PDB file of C-alpha atoms in Angstrom:
ATOM      1  CA  MET D  11     189.481-118.320  13.844  1.00  0.00           C
ATOM      2  CA  THR D  12     188.591-116.481  11.004  1.00  0.00           C
ATOM      3  CA  VAL D  13     190.209-113.334   9.442  1.00  0.00           C
ATOM      4  CA  THR D  14     188.944-111.423   6.302  1.00  0.00           C
ATOM      5  CA  PHE D  15     190.239-108.054   4.798  1.00  0.00           C
ATOM      6  CA  SER D  16     188.825-106.066   2.342  1.00  0.00           C
ATOM      7  CA  ASN D  17     189.139-103.049   0.370  1.00  0.00           C
ATOM      8  CA  PRO D  18     185.206-102.142  -0.575  1.00  0.00           C
ATOM      9  CA  ARG D  19     184.699-100.193  -3.559  1.00  0.00           C
ATOM     10  CA  THR D  20     182.921 -97.818  -1.644  1.00  0.00           C
ATOM     11  CA  MET D  21     186.006 -96.828  -0.274  1.00  0.00           C
ATOM     12  CA  PRO D  22     189.291 -95.656  -1.427  1.00  0.00           C
ATOM     13  CA  ARG D  23     191.978 -97.936  -2.901  1.00  0.00           C
ATOM     14  CA  ARG D  24     195.087 -97.306  -1.329  1.00  0.00           C
ATOM     15  CA  ALA D  25     198.435 -99.774  -2.080  1.00  0.00           C
ATOM     16  CA  GLY D  26     199.825-101.458   1.144  1.00  0.00           C
ATOM     17  CA  TYR D  27     197.161-101.928   3.366  1.00  0.00           C
ATOM     18  CA  SER D  28     193.671-103.097   3.433  1.00  0.00           C
ATOM     19  CA  GLN D  29     190.891-100.808   4.522  1.00  0.00           C
ATOM     20  CA  ILE D  30     188.974-103.439   6.571  1.00  0.00           C
ATOM     21  CA  CYS D  31     189.805-106.425   8.882  1.00  0.00           C
ATOM     22  CA  GLU D  32     186.768-108.579  10.322  1.00  0.00           C
ATOM     23  CA  VAL D  33     188.013-110.973  12.685  1.00  0.00           C
ATOM     24  CA  THR D  34     185.832-113.887  14.196  1.00  0.00           C
ATOM     25  CA  GLY D  35     187.124-115.949  16.948  1.00  0.00           C
ATOM     26  CA  GLY D  36     190.591-116.419  17.900  1.00  0.00           C
ATOM     27  CA  LYS D  37     193.036-114.684  20.682  1.00  0.00           C
ATOM     28  CA  LEU D  38     193.403-110.813  20.455  1.00  0.00           C
ATOM     29  CA  VAL D  39     197.183-110.112  20.809  1.00  0.00           C
ATOM     30  CA  LEU D  40     198.066-106.121  21.261  1.00  0.00           C
ATOM     31  CA  ILE D  41     201.763-105.472  20.898  1.00  0.00           C
ATOM     32  CA  ALA D  42     203.044-102.382  22.474  1.00  0.00           C
ATOM     33  CA  GLY D  43     205.086 -99.809  20.467  1.00  0.00           C
ATOM     34  CA  GLN D  44     208.530-101.793  18.977  1.00  0.00           C
ATOM     35  CA  VAL D  45     211.095 -99.304  18.830  1.00  0.00           C
ATOM     36  CA  PRO D  46     214.705 -99.868  16.964  1.00  0.00           C
ATOM     37  CA  HIS D  47     216.601-101.371  19.829  1.00  0.00           C
ATOM     38  CA  ASP D  48     218.277-104.924  19.852  1.00  0.00           C
ATOM     39  CA  THR D  49     217.424-107.320  22.592  1.00  0.00           C
ATOM     40  CA  ASP D  50     220.684-106.052  24.679  1.00  0.00           C
ATOM     41  CA  ASP D  51     218.644-102.136  24.305  1.00  0.00           C
ATOM     42  CA  LYS D  52     220.760-100.972  21.894  1.00  0.00           C
ATOM     43  CA  LEU D  53     219.824 -98.322  19.503  1.00  0.00           C
ATOM     44  CA  VAL D  54     220.277 -99.863  15.991  1.00  0.00           C
ATOM     45  CA  GLY D  55     220.610 -97.745  12.748  1.00  0.00           C
ATOM     46  CA  GLU D  56     221.476 -94.309  14.449  1.00  0.00           C
ATOM     47  CA  ASN D  57     220.162 -91.737  11.852  1.00  0.00           C
ATOM     48  CA  ASP D  58     219.375 -94.616   9.252  1.00  0.00           C
ATOM     49  CA  PHE D  59     215.660 -94.884   9.041  1.00  0.00           C
ATOM     50  CA  ALA D  60     215.774 -98.056   6.581  1.00  0.00           C
ATOM     51  CA  ALA D  61     218.039 -99.882   9.443  1.00  0.00           C
ATOM     52  CA  GLN D  62     215.452 -98.789  12.146  1.00  0.00           C
ATOM     53  CA  VAL D  63     212.095 -99.719  10.456  1.00  0.00           C
ATOM     54  CA  GLU D  64     214.178-103.360   9.808  1.00  0.00           C
ATOM     55  CA  GLN D  65     214.850-103.654  13.657  1.00  0.00           C
ATOM     56  CA  VAL D  66     211.116-102.528  14.382  1.00  0.00           C
ATOM     57  CA  PHE D  67     209.987-105.357  12.031  1.00  0.00           C
ATOM     58  CA  ARG D  68     212.271-107.975  13.675  1.00  0.00           C
ATOM     59  CA  ASN D  69     211.370-106.822  17.201  1.00  0.00           C
ATOM     60  CA  LEU D  70     207.432-107.465  16.176  1.00  0.00           C
ATOM     61  CA  ASP D  71     208.496-110.894  14.509  1.00  0.00           C
ATOM     62  CA  ALA D  72     209.796-111.959  17.668  1.00  0.00           C
ATOM     63  CA  ALA D  73     206.676-110.602  19.662  1.00  0.00           C
ATOM     64  CA  LEU D  74     204.559-112.011  17.137  1.00  0.00           C
ATOM     65  CA  LYS D  75     206.467-115.898  17.800  1.00  0.00           C
ATOM     66  CA  ALA D  76     206.450-115.426  21.642  1.00  0.00           C
ATOM     67  CA  ALA D  77     202.873-114.761  21.290  1.00  0.00           C
ATOM     68  CA  GLY D  78     202.515-118.517  19.557  1.00  0.00           C
ATOM     69  CA  GLY D  79     201.970-116.604  16.141  1.00  0.00           C
ATOM     70  CA  SER D  80     203.775-115.154  12.664  1.00  0.00           C
ATOM     71  CA  PHE D  81     203.258-112.138  10.470  1.00  0.00           C
ATOM     72  CA  ARG D  82     200.585-114.112   8.878  1.00  0.00           C
ATOM     73  CA  ASN D  83     198.557-113.670  12.224  1.00  0.00           C
ATOM     74  CA  LEU D  84     199.270-109.277  11.690  1.00  0.00           C
ATOM     75  CA  VAL D  85     195.773-108.003  11.533  1.00  0.00           C
ATOM     76  CA  LYS D  86     196.680-104.160  12.174  1.00  0.00           C
ATOM     77  CA  ILE D  87     199.866-101.689  12.709  1.00  0.00           C
ATOM     78  CA  ASN D  88     200.266 -98.163  13.720  1.00  0.00           C
ATOM     79  CA  ASN D  89     203.284 -96.871  12.187  1.00  0.00           C
ATOM     80  CA  TYR D  90     204.943 -93.049  13.942  1.00  0.00           C
ATOM     81  CA  CYS D  91     207.709 -91.566  12.023  1.00  0.00           C
ATOM     82  CA  VAL D  92     209.391 -88.294  12.900  1.00  0.00           C
ATOM     83  CA  ALA D  93     208.681 -85.583  10.342  1.00  0.00           C
ATOM     84  CA  SER D  94     212.574 -85.162   9.352  1.00  0.00           C
ATOM     85  CA  VAL D  95     212.147 -88.577   7.441  1.00  0.00           C
ATOM     86  CA  THR D  96     211.519 -87.721   3.937  1.00  0.00           C
ATOM     87  CA  PRO D  97     209.216 -89.107   1.135  1.00  0.00           C
ATOM     88  CA  GLU D  98     212.213 -91.012  -0.201  1.00  0.00           C
ATOM     89  CA  GLN D  99     213.471 -92.243   2.878  1.00  0.00           C
ATOM     90  CA  ARG D 100     209.674 -93.418   3.692  1.00  0.00           C
ATOM     91  CA  THR D 101     209.748 -95.945   0.677  1.00  0.00           C
ATOM     92  CA  ALA D 102     212.369 -98.192   2.801  1.00  0.00           C
ATOM     93  CA  PHE D 103     209.318 -98.893   5.251  1.00  0.00           C
ATOM     94  CA  GLN D 104     207.250-100.128   2.211  1.00  0.00           C
ATOM     95  CA  LYS D 105     210.240-102.269   0.891  1.00  0.00           C
ATOM     96  CA  VAL D 106     210.447-103.367   4.447  1.00  0.00           C
ATOM     97  CA  ARG D 107     207.135-104.119   4.982  1.00  0.00           C
ATOM     98  CA  ASP D 108     206.364-106.109   2.000  1.00  0.00           C
ATOM     99  CA  ARG D 109     208.773-108.453   2.497  1.00  0.00           C
ATOM    100  CA  TYR D 110     207.223-109.408   6.367  1.00  0.00           C
ATOM    101  CA  VAL D 111     203.743-108.821   5.502  1.00  0.00           C
ATOM    102  CA  ASN D 112     201.220-110.982   3.225  1.00  0.00           C
ATOM    103  CA  THR D 113     200.893-108.517   0.413  1.00  0.00           C
ATOM    104  CA  ALA D 114     197.802-110.014  -1.010  1.00  0.00           C
ATOM    105  CA  ALA D 115     195.886-109.394   2.002  1.00  0.00           C
ATOM    106  CA  PRO D 116     198.119-107.035   4.033  1.00  0.00           C
ATOM    107  CA  PRO D 117     197.039-105.503   7.626  1.00  0.00           C
ATOM    108  CA  VAL D 118     195.010-102.737   8.140  1.00  0.00           C
ATOM    109  CA  SER D 119     197.457-100.124   8.676  1.00  0.00           C
ATOM    110  CA  THR D 120     198.198 -96.057   9.720  1.00  0.00           C
ATOM    111  CA  PHE D 121     200.806 -94.129   9.287  1.00  0.00           C
ATOM    112  CA  ILE D 122     201.799 -90.946  11.334  1.00  0.00           C
ATOM    113  CA  PHE D 123     204.156 -88.410  11.126  1.00  0.00           C
ATOM    114  CA  VAL D 124     204.641 -86.869  14.168  1.00  0.00           C
ATOM    115  CA  SER D 125     207.418 -84.027  15.488  1.00  0.00           C
ATOM    116  CA  ARG D 126     209.548 -86.467  17.675  1.00  0.00           C
ATOM    117  CA  LEU D 127     209.081 -89.618  19.586  1.00  0.00           C
ATOM    118  CA  ALA D 128     209.913 -90.678  23.002  1.00  0.00           C
ATOM    119  CA  GLN D 129     213.818 -91.038  23.053  1.00  0.00           C
ATOM    120  CA  PRO D 130     216.281 -89.260  20.889  1.00  0.00           C
ATOM    121  CA  GLY D 131     217.326 -90.861  18.169  1.00  0.00           C
ATOM    122  CA  TRP D 132     214.283 -92.628  17.309  1.00  0.00           C
ATOM    123  CA  LEU D 133     213.162 -92.426  13.866  1.00  0.00           C
ATOM    124  CA  PHE D 134     210.486 -95.181  13.704  1.00  0.00           C
ATOM    125  CA  GLU D 135     208.028 -96.813  16.268  1.00  0.00           C
ATOM    126  CA  MET D 136     205.392 -99.562  15.396  1.00  0.00           C
ATOM    127  CA  ASP D 137     202.585-100.817  17.743  1.00  0.00           C
ATOM    128  CA  ALA D 138     200.342-103.973  16.306  1.00  0.00           C
ATOM    129  CA  MET D 139     197.599-106.284  16.852  1.00  0.00           C
ATOM    130  CA  ALA D 140     197.404-109.979  15.932  1.00  0.00           C
ATOM    131  CA  VAL D 141     194.637-112.510  15.966  1.00  0.00           C
ATOM    132  CA  ILE D 142     195.982-116.191  16.636  1.00  0.00           C
ATOM    133  CA  ASP D 143     194.347-119.501  16.627  1.00  0.00           C
ATOM    134  CA  GLY D 144     192.887-119.680  20.509  1.00  0.00           C
TER     135      GLY D 144
END
């Protein structure tokens, strides 16, 4: 398996994520939207964006391990955040993300603000893709 992350000079250079991810070989793993619930399905961090982001990354870690991988296999994340989260609060996402992902070659990423998520109390949700040696 070969995974190459890049930021071509012909594209904007953005901090925290790569513009392109090229994959050759390996097992593609698609991970459903991870929400801020623990293994007992209880909401973690009510009204606390940073705590919810941390729980979502923990859930993503568990999903990656269940598929036989780790964060080094992560190639794409889609992040959904309720619009009430302030730019100052959003920095918590960057701090948590940077503890989990390879910041030298970060996954391709999208961050979207939405009016609300599927369940009351959710401030953050993330789905992901990983490529694991097959």
